[in-house]
Amino acid sequence: MAHKFEWQEQRSTTPDGVYRTLRAAILDGTVPPGGQLREAHIASDLGISRSPLREALTKLEEEGLVIKIPYRGAFVVEVSPREVAEIDSVRLHVEPYAAELSAEALRGPERPQLLQTVEDLRRAMEKDDIPASIDAHLRFHRLFYELSGHGILQGLWSGWETKLRLYLSVDHRTYSDNPHQLVVEHERLAAVALEGDTDAFRQELAAHFPMGLRAQPGDAGEPTHRHV
């Protein structure tokens, strides 16, 4: 049965309001990877014209969440287990380095920002707000790259973030029975990052990656590992 689109907040027929509604539907999994975003269906559900809808779909396409296929329509982008495993295999090497480079800033003026991302993650997981929890989750890791002052590392993260966001739209739902688990994982990472212990950071990171790193090229199943 097709998903019924509903406003996530006060009704706003602007392209930005439509964008936020569609984005939430993608990230909370109600429109799954590979799912089609049918213009007529969405316009009818939300009571809007095609113009703001098309602008919203274009913004989602620019963000990498949607792909438009000529003569077929707009679809939610799919991320394969192989892609996630390959990203993680590189992150295992470069993210501890990013944490090392950002350690001074994190122990100084940026410390509250790091701790706030963990708190935001906690609140979102307790409310079962999947889009907000994904935003906080990614913001936590993005900080290491942004504060590293290293352009290549920052470029790597930018290239991964959308794929990770789409993967987490599935992964975060698996924490529903124990939402505190994901928070505890990030509290540990924050603690070792603030201590400046690169080896401990790498060990904490590796603890969440091993299943994904075993995925072989060409695997077609669902990712079987936790993603931090």
PDB file of C-alpha atoms in Angstrom:
ATOM      1  CA  MET A   1       0.000   0.000   0.000  1.00  0.00           C
ATOM      2  CA  ALA A   2       1.350   3.434  -0.920  1.00  0.00           C
ATOM      3  CA  HIS A   3       2.471   5.657   1.920  1.00  0.00           C
ATOM      4  CA  LYS A   4       0.180   8.585   2.694  1.00  0.00           C
ATOM      5  CA  PHE A   5       2.163  11.800   2.939  1.00  0.00           C
ATOM      6  CA  GLU A   6       1.319  14.106   5.818  1.00  0.00           C
ATOM      7  CA  TRP A   7       2.740  17.414   6.994  1.00  0.00           C
ATOM      8  CA  GLN A   8       5.448  16.902   9.618  1.00  0.00           C
ATOM      9  CA  GLU A   9       4.838  20.332  11.113  1.00  0.00           C
ATOM     10  CA  GLN A  10       2.493  23.247  10.528  1.00  0.00           C
ATOM     11  CA  ARG A  11       1.287  23.103   6.936  1.00  0.00           C
ATOM     12  CA  SER A  12       3.633  25.008   4.644  1.00  0.00           C
ATOM     13  CA  THR A  13       3.137  24.844   0.901  1.00  0.00           C
ATOM     14  CA  THR A  14       6.507  26.467   0.212  1.00  0.00           C
ATOM     15  CA  PRO A  15       9.149  24.311  -1.515  1.00  0.00           C
ATOM     16  CA  ASP A  16      11.115  24.237   1.761  1.00  0.00           C
ATOM     17  CA  GLY A  17       8.115  22.972   3.725  1.00  0.00           C
ATOM     18  CA  VAL A  18       7.467  20.268   1.134  1.00  0.00           C
ATOM     19  CA  TYR A  19      11.175  19.373   1.121  1.00  0.00           C
ATOM     20  CA  ARG A  20      11.211  18.857   4.912  1.00  0.00           C
ATOM     21  CA  THR A  21       8.130  16.648   4.746  1.00  0.00           C
ATOM     22  CA  LEU A  22       9.525  14.448   1.968  1.00  0.00           C
ATOM     23  CA  ARG A  23      12.958  14.311   3.583  1.00  0.00           C
ATOM     24  CA  ALA A  24      11.439  13.089   6.862  1.00  0.00           C
ATOM     25  CA  ALA A  25       9.485  10.403   4.986  1.00  0.00           C
ATOM     26  CA  ILE A  26      12.715   9.191   3.384  1.00  0.00           C
ATOM     27  CA  LEU A  27      14.805   9.251   6.541  1.00  0.00           C
ATOM     28  CA  ASP A  28      12.244   7.603   8.816  1.00  0.00           C
ATOM     29  CA  GLY A  29      11.978   4.764   6.305  1.00  0.00           C
ATOM     30  CA  THR A  30       8.349   5.249   5.325  1.00  0.00           C
ATOM     31  CA  VAL A  31       9.551   5.659   1.747  1.00  0.00           C
ATOM     32  CA  PRO A  32      12.258   2.982   1.515  1.00  0.00           C
ATOM     33  CA  PRO A  33      15.421   2.990  -0.611  1.00  0.00           C
ATOM     34  CA  GLY A  34      14.357   2.405  -4.200  1.00  0.00           C
ATOM     35  CA  GLY A  35      10.838   3.640  -3.455  1.00  0.00           C
ATOM     36  CA  GLN A  36       9.181   5.952  -5.959  1.00  0.00           C
ATOM     37  CA  LEU A  37       8.044   9.459  -5.080  1.00  0.00           C
ATOM     38  CA  ARG A  38       4.977   9.847  -7.294  1.00  0.00           C
ATOM     39  CA  GLU A  39       4.183  13.487  -7.933  1.00  0.00           C
ATOM     40  CA  ALA A  40       0.432  13.051  -8.375  1.00  0.00           C
ATOM     41  CA  HIS A  41       0.170  11.002  -5.183  1.00  0.00           C
ATOM     42  CA  ILE A  42       2.194  13.460  -3.089  1.00  0.00           C
ATOM     43  CA  ALA A  43       0.443  16.536  -4.489  1.00  0.00           C
ATOM     44  CA  SER A  44      -2.946  15.003  -3.690  1.00  0.00           C
ATOM     45  CA  ASP A  45      -1.987  13.961  -0.145  1.00  0.00           C
ATOM     46  CA  LEU A  46      -0.489  17.346   0.748  1.00  0.00           C
ATOM     47  CA  GLY A  47      -2.964  19.468  -1.184  1.00  0.00           C
ATOM     48  CA  ILE A  48      -0.291  21.298  -3.147  1.00  0.00           C
ATOM     49  CA  SER A  49       0.491  22.157  -6.744  1.00  0.00           C
ATOM     50  CA  ARG A  50       3.271  20.493  -8.737  1.00  0.00           C
ATOM     51  CA  SER A  51       5.521  23.580  -8.706  1.00  0.00           C
ATOM     52  CA  PRO A  52       6.705  23.558  -5.043  1.00  0.00           C
ATOM     53  CA  LEU A  53       6.798  19.757  -5.171  1.00  0.00           C
ATOM     54  CA  ARG A  54       9.177  19.731  -8.121  1.00  0.00           C
ATOM     55  CA  GLU A  55      11.407  22.297  -6.429  1.00  0.00           C
ATOM     56  CA  ALA A  56      11.474  20.116  -3.311  1.00  0.00           C
ATOM     57  CA  LEU A  57      12.373  17.027  -5.353  1.00  0.00           C
ATOM     58  CA  THR A  58      15.171  18.960  -7.055  1.00  0.00           C
ATOM     59  CA  LYS A  59      16.569  19.937  -3.641  1.00  0.00           C
ATOM     60  CA  LEU A  60      16.416  16.307  -2.508  1.00  0.00           C
ATOM     61  CA  GLU A  61      18.198  15.300  -5.702  1.00  0.00           C
ATOM     62  CA  GLU A  62      20.929  17.876  -5.049  1.00  0.00           C
ATOM     63  CA  GLU A  63      21.301  16.475  -1.516  1.00  0.00           C
ATOM     64  CA  GLY A  64      21.761  13.011  -2.989  1.00  0.00           C
ATOM     65  CA  LEU A  65      18.672  11.464  -1.411  1.00  0.00           C
ATOM     66  CA  VAL A  66      16.685  11.196  -4.636  1.00  0.00           C
ATOM     67  CA  ILE A  67      17.486  10.238  -8.213  1.00  0.00           C
ATOM     68  CA  LYS A  68      15.337  11.307 -11.147  1.00  0.00           C
ATOM     69  CA  ILE A  69      15.047   8.846 -14.022  1.00  0.00           C
ATOM     70  CA  PRO A  70      13.750  10.252 -17.346  1.00  0.00           C
ATOM     71  CA  TYR A  71      10.247   9.038 -18.234  1.00  0.00           C
ATOM     72  CA  ARG A  72      10.012   7.075 -14.978  1.00  0.00           C
ATOM     73  CA  GLY A  73      10.066   9.598 -12.137  1.00  0.00           C
ATOM     74  CA  ALA A  74      11.867  10.264  -8.852  1.00  0.00           C
ATOM     75  CA  PHE A  75      13.154   7.460  -6.642  1.00  0.00           C
ATOM     76  CA  VAL A  76      14.873   7.266  -3.251  1.00  0.00           C
ATOM     77  CA  VAL A  77      18.544   6.432  -3.768  1.00  0.00           C
ATOM     78  CA  GLU A  78      19.666   2.924  -2.770  1.00  0.00           C
ATOM     79  CA  VAL A  79      22.924   2.192  -0.934  1.00  0.00           C
ATOM     80  CA  SER A  80      24.440  -1.279  -1.205  1.00  0.00           C
ATOM     81  CA  PRO A  81      26.102  -3.221   1.639  1.00  0.00           C
ATOM     82  CA  ARG A  82      29.301  -3.169  -0.410  1.00  0.00           C
ATOM     83  CA  GLU A  83      29.329   0.643  -0.514  1.00  0.00           C
ATOM     84  CA  VAL A  84      28.827   0.901   3.245  1.00  0.00           C
ATOM     85  CA  ALA A  85      31.547  -1.696   3.923  1.00  0.00           C
ATOM     86  CA  GLU A  86      33.991   0.119   1.653  1.00  0.00           C
ATOM     87  CA  ILE A  87      33.284   3.458   3.321  1.00  0.00           C
ATOM     88  CA  ASP A  88      33.790   1.909   6.749  1.00  0.00           C
ATOM     89  CA  SER A  89      37.053   0.258   5.719  1.00  0.00           C
ATOM     90  CA  VAL A  90      38.460   3.687   4.856  1.00  0.00           C
ATOM     91  CA  ARG A  91      36.893   5.447   7.857  1.00  0.00           C
ATOM     92  CA  LEU A  92      38.597   2.966  10.165  1.00  0.00           C
ATOM     93  CA  HIS A  93      41.933   4.401   9.018  1.00  0.00           C
ATOM     94  CA  VAL A  94      41.166   8.091   8.513  1.00  0.00           C
ATOM     95  CA  GLU A  95      38.613   8.965  11.189  1.00  0.00           C
ATOM     96  CA  PRO A  96      41.039   8.327  14.096  1.00  0.00           C
ATOM     97  CA  TYR A  97      43.472  10.666  12.321  1.00  0.00           C
ATOM     98  CA  ALA A  98      40.727  13.289  11.975  1.00  0.00           C
ATOM     99  CA  ALA A  99      39.984  12.875  15.693  1.00  0.00           C
ATOM    100  CA  GLU A 100      43.686  13.325  16.484  1.00  0.00           C
ATOM    101  CA  LEU A 101      43.902  16.504  14.418  1.00  0.00           C
ATOM    102  CA  SER A 102      40.742  17.934  15.985  1.00  0.00           C
ATOM    103  CA  ALA A 103      41.612  16.946  19.582  1.00  0.00           C
ATOM    104  CA  GLU A 104      42.965  20.366  20.601  1.00  0.00           C
ATOM    105  CA  ALA A 105      39.850  22.176  19.378  1.00  0.00           C
ATOM    106  CA  LEU A 106      37.567  19.569  20.963  1.00  0.00           C
ATOM    107  CA  ARG A 107      39.289  19.882  24.328  1.00  0.00           C
ATOM    108  CA  GLY A 108      38.947  23.647  24.058  1.00  0.00           C
ATOM    109  CA  PRO A 109      36.231  25.852  22.544  1.00  0.00           C
ATOM    110  CA  GLU A 110      34.484  23.080  20.582  1.00  0.00           C
ATOM    111  CA  ARG A 111      34.022  20.691  23.522  1.00  0.00           C
ATOM    112  CA  PRO A 112      30.416  21.865  24.217  1.00  0.00           C
ATOM    113  CA  GLN A 113      29.524  21.290  20.569  1.00  0.00           C
ATOM    114  CA  LEU A 114      30.702  17.668  20.677  1.00  0.00           C
ATOM    115  CA  LEU A 115      28.866  16.964  23.916  1.00  0.00           C
ATOM    116  CA  GLN A 116      25.732  18.655  22.566  1.00  0.00           C
ATOM    117  CA  THR A 117      25.609  16.285  19.592  1.00  0.00           C
ATOM    118  CA  VAL A 118      25.561  13.342  22.012  1.00  0.00           C
ATOM    119  CA  GLU A 119      22.771  14.973  24.016  1.00  0.00           C
ATOM    120  CA  ASP A 120      20.815  15.699  20.824  1.00  0.00           C
ATOM    121  CA  LEU A 121      21.244  12.057  19.824  1.00  0.00           C
ATOM    122  CA  ARG A 122      19.965  10.933  23.230  1.00  0.00           C
ATOM    123  CA  ARG A 123      16.847  13.084  23.046  1.00  0.00           C
ATOM    124  CA  ALA A 124      16.060  12.034  19.478  1.00  0.00           C
ATOM    125  CA  MET A 125      16.474   8.326  20.244  1.00  0.00           C
ATOM    126  CA  GLU A 126      14.249   8.616  23.327  1.00  0.00           C
ATOM    127  CA  LYS A 127      11.561  10.275  21.200  1.00  0.00           C
ATOM    128  CA  ASP A 128      12.068   7.740  18.381  1.00  0.00           C
ATOM    129  CA  ASP A 129      12.648  10.704  16.068  1.00  0.00           C
ATOM    130  CA  ILE A 130      14.686   8.935  13.390  1.00  0.00           C
ATOM    131  CA  PRO A 131      15.451  11.952  11.135  1.00  0.00           C
ATOM    132  CA  ALA A 132      16.667  13.968  14.151  1.00  0.00           C
ATOM    133  CA  SER A 133      18.722  11.056  15.478  1.00  0.00           C
ATOM    134  CA  ILE A 134      20.393  10.606  12.081  1.00  0.00           C
ATOM    135  CA  ASP A 135      21.181  14.321  11.895  1.00  0.00           C
ATOM    136  CA  ALA A 136      22.781  14.232  15.366  1.00  0.00           C
ATOM    137  CA  HIS A 137      24.633  10.995  14.608  1.00  0.00           C
ATOM    138  CA  LEU A 138      26.214  12.377  11.459  1.00  0.00           C
ATOM    139  CA  ARG A 139      26.911  15.758  13.037  1.00  0.00           C
ATOM    140  CA  PHE A 140      28.923  13.980  15.748  1.00  0.00           C
ATOM    141  CA  HIS A 141      31.256  12.318  13.252  1.00  0.00           C
ATOM    142  CA  ARG A 142      31.350  15.303  10.899  1.00  0.00           C
ATOM    143  CA  LEU A 143      32.870  17.401  13.696  1.00  0.00           C
ATOM    144  CA  PHE A 144      36.124  15.432  13.641  1.00  0.00           C
ATOM    145  CA  TYR A 145      36.549  16.062   9.930  1.00  0.00           C
ATOM    146  CA  GLU A 146      35.464  19.704  10.037  1.00  0.00           C
ATOM    147  CA  LEU A 147      37.726  20.565  12.977  1.00  0.00           C
ATOM    148  CA  SER A 148      40.696  18.657  11.584  1.00  0.00           C
ATOM    149  CA  GLY A 149      41.570  21.578   9.299  1.00  0.00           C
ATOM    150  CA  HIS A 150      42.465  18.973   6.679  1.00  0.00           C
ATOM    151  CA  GLY A 151      40.820  19.634   3.308  1.00  0.00           C
ATOM    152  CA  ILE A 152      41.209  16.107   1.953  1.00  0.00           C
ATOM    153  CA  LEU A 153      39.608  14.581   5.062  1.00  0.00           C
ATOM    154  CA  GLN A 154      36.762  17.084   4.855  1.00  0.00           C
ATOM    155  CA  GLY A 155      36.235  16.191   1.197  1.00  0.00           C
ATOM    156  CA  LEU A 156      36.126  12.482   2.021  1.00  0.00           C
ATOM    157  CA  TRP A 157      33.395  13.021   4.606  1.00  0.00           C
ATOM    158  CA  SER A 158      31.367  15.154   2.201  1.00  0.00           C
ATOM    159  CA  GLY A 159      31.525  12.355  -0.339  1.00  0.00           C
ATOM    160  CA  TRP A 160      30.245   9.771   2.143  1.00  0.00           C
ATOM    161  CA  GLU A 161      27.644  11.633   4.140  1.00  0.00           C
ATOM    162  CA  THR A 162      24.596  11.133   1.921  1.00  0.00           C
ATOM    163  CA  LYS A 163      25.235   7.399   1.547  1.00  0.00           C
ATOM    164  CA  LEU A 164      25.657   7.073   5.298  1.00  0.00           C
ATOM    165  CA  ARG A 165      22.488   9.086   5.874  1.00  0.00           C
ATOM    166  CA  LEU A 166      20.480   6.720   3.687  1.00  0.00           C
ATOM    167  CA  TYR A 167      21.982   3.654   5.339  1.00  0.00           C
ATOM    168  CA  LEU A 168      21.236   5.032   8.806  1.00  0.00           C
ATOM    169  CA  SER A 169      17.580   5.507   7.835  1.00  0.00           C
ATOM    170  CA  VAL A 170      17.411   1.713   8.007  1.00  0.00           C
ATOM    171  CA  ASP A 171      19.994   1.073  10.737  1.00  0.00           C
ATOM    172  CA  HIS A 172      18.568   3.449  13.351  1.00  0.00           C
ATOM    173  CA  ARG A 173      15.276   1.545  13.391  1.00  0.00           C
ATOM    174  CA  THR A 174      17.126  -1.563  14.596  1.00  0.00           C
ATOM    175  CA  TYR A 175      17.918   0.246  17.856  1.00  0.00           C
ATOM    176  CA  SER A 176      14.227   0.616  18.776  1.00  0.00           C
ATOM    177  CA  ASP A 177      14.423  -2.051  21.503  1.00  0.00           C
ATOM    178  CA  ASN A 178      17.469  -0.444  23.118  1.00  0.00           C
ATOM    179  CA  PRO A 179      17.755   3.182  22.009  1.00  0.00           C
ATOM    180  CA  HIS A 180      20.299   3.929  24.734  1.00  0.00           C
ATOM    181  CA  GLN A 181      22.862   1.622  23.110  1.00  0.00           C
ATOM    182  CA  LEU A 182      23.688   4.015  20.278  1.00  0.00           C
ATOM    183  CA  VAL A 183      24.072   6.871  22.756  1.00  0.00           C
ATOM    184  CA  VAL A 184      26.463   4.866  24.937  1.00  0.00           C
ATOM    185  CA  GLU A 185      28.599   4.051  21.885  1.00  0.00           C
ATOM    186  CA  HIS A 186      28.974   7.729  21.090  1.00  0.00           C
ATOM    187  CA  GLU A 187      29.619   8.686  24.701  1.00  0.00           C
ATOM    188  CA  ARG A 188      32.595   6.301  24.630  1.00  0.00           C
ATOM    189  CA  LEU A 189      33.876   7.759  21.366  1.00  0.00           C
ATOM    190  CA  ALA A 190      33.524  11.297  22.724  1.00  0.00           C
ATOM    191  CA  ALA A 191      35.403  10.362  25.896  1.00  0.00           C
ATOM    192  CA  VAL A 192      38.425   8.882  24.113  1.00  0.00           C
ATOM    193  CA  ALA A 193      38.438  11.717  21.573  1.00  0.00           C
ATOM    194  CA  LEU A 194      38.556  14.282  24.400  1.00  0.00           C
ATOM    195  CA  GLU A 195      41.386  12.313  26.022  1.00  0.00           C
ATOM    196  CA  GLY A 196      43.298  12.512  22.754  1.00  0.00           C
ATOM    197  CA  ASP A 197      43.768   8.726  22.761  1.00  0.00           C
ATOM    198  CA  THR A 198      43.918   7.886  19.048  1.00  0.00           C
ATOM    199  CA  ASP A 199      44.459   4.152  19.594  1.00  0.00           C
ATOM    200  CA  ALA A 200      41.456   3.900  21.903  1.00  0.00           C
ATOM    201  CA  PHE A 201      39.366   5.864  19.423  1.00  0.00           C
ATOM    202  CA  ARG A 202      40.335   3.433  16.664  1.00  0.00           C
ATOM    203  CA  GLN A 203      39.436   0.463  18.878  1.00  0.00           C
ATOM    204  CA  GLU A 204      36.024   1.906  19.746  1.00  0.00           C
ATOM    205  CA  LEU A 205      35.372   2.611  16.075  1.00  0.00           C
ATOM    206  CA  ALA A 206      36.491  -0.870  15.004  1.00  0.00           C
ATOM    207  CA  ALA A 207      34.150  -2.486  17.526  1.00  0.00           C
ATOM    208  CA  HIS A 208      31.164  -1.359  15.433  1.00  0.00           C
ATOM    209  CA  PHE A 209      32.554  -2.147  11.995  1.00  0.00           C
ATOM    210  CA  PRO A 210      33.696  -5.798  11.850  1.00  0.00           C
ATOM    211  CA  MET A 211      30.549  -7.314  10.356  1.00  0.00           C
ATOM    212  CA  GLY A 212      30.395  -4.666   7.645  1.00  0.00           C
ATOM    213  CA  LEU A 213      34.074  -5.058   6.860  1.00  0.00           C
ATOM    214  CA  ARG A 214      33.489  -8.728   6.121  1.00  0.00           C
ATOM    215  CA  ALA A 215      31.016  -7.861   3.352  1.00  0.00           C
ATOM    216  CA  GLN A 216      32.447  -9.049   0.071  1.00  0.00           C
ATOM    217  CA  PRO A 217      32.312  -7.152  -3.232  1.00  0.00           C
ATOM    218  CA  GLY A 218      29.096  -8.048  -4.970  1.00  0.00           C
ATOM    219  CA  ASP A 219      27.118  -8.858  -1.821  1.00  0.00           C
ATOM    220  CA  ALA A 220      23.496  -7.997  -2.437  1.00  0.00           C
ATOM    221  CA  GLY A 221      21.977  -8.478   1.008  1.00  0.00           C
ATOM    222  CA  GLU A 222      21.232  -5.977   3.714  1.00  0.00           C
ATOM    223  CA  PRO A 223      24.121  -4.579   5.782  1.00  0.00           C
ATOM    224  CA  THR A 224      24.516  -6.707   8.899  1.00  0.00           C
ATOM    225  CA  HIS A 225      26.669  -4.442  11.083  1.00  0.00           C
ATOM    226  CA  ARG A 226      26.061  -1.519  13.341  1.00  0.00           C
ATOM    227  CA  HIS A 227      27.238   1.809  12.029  1.00  0.00           C
ATOM    228  CA  VAL A 228      28.539   4.448  14.428  1.00  0.00           C
TER     229      VAL A 228
END
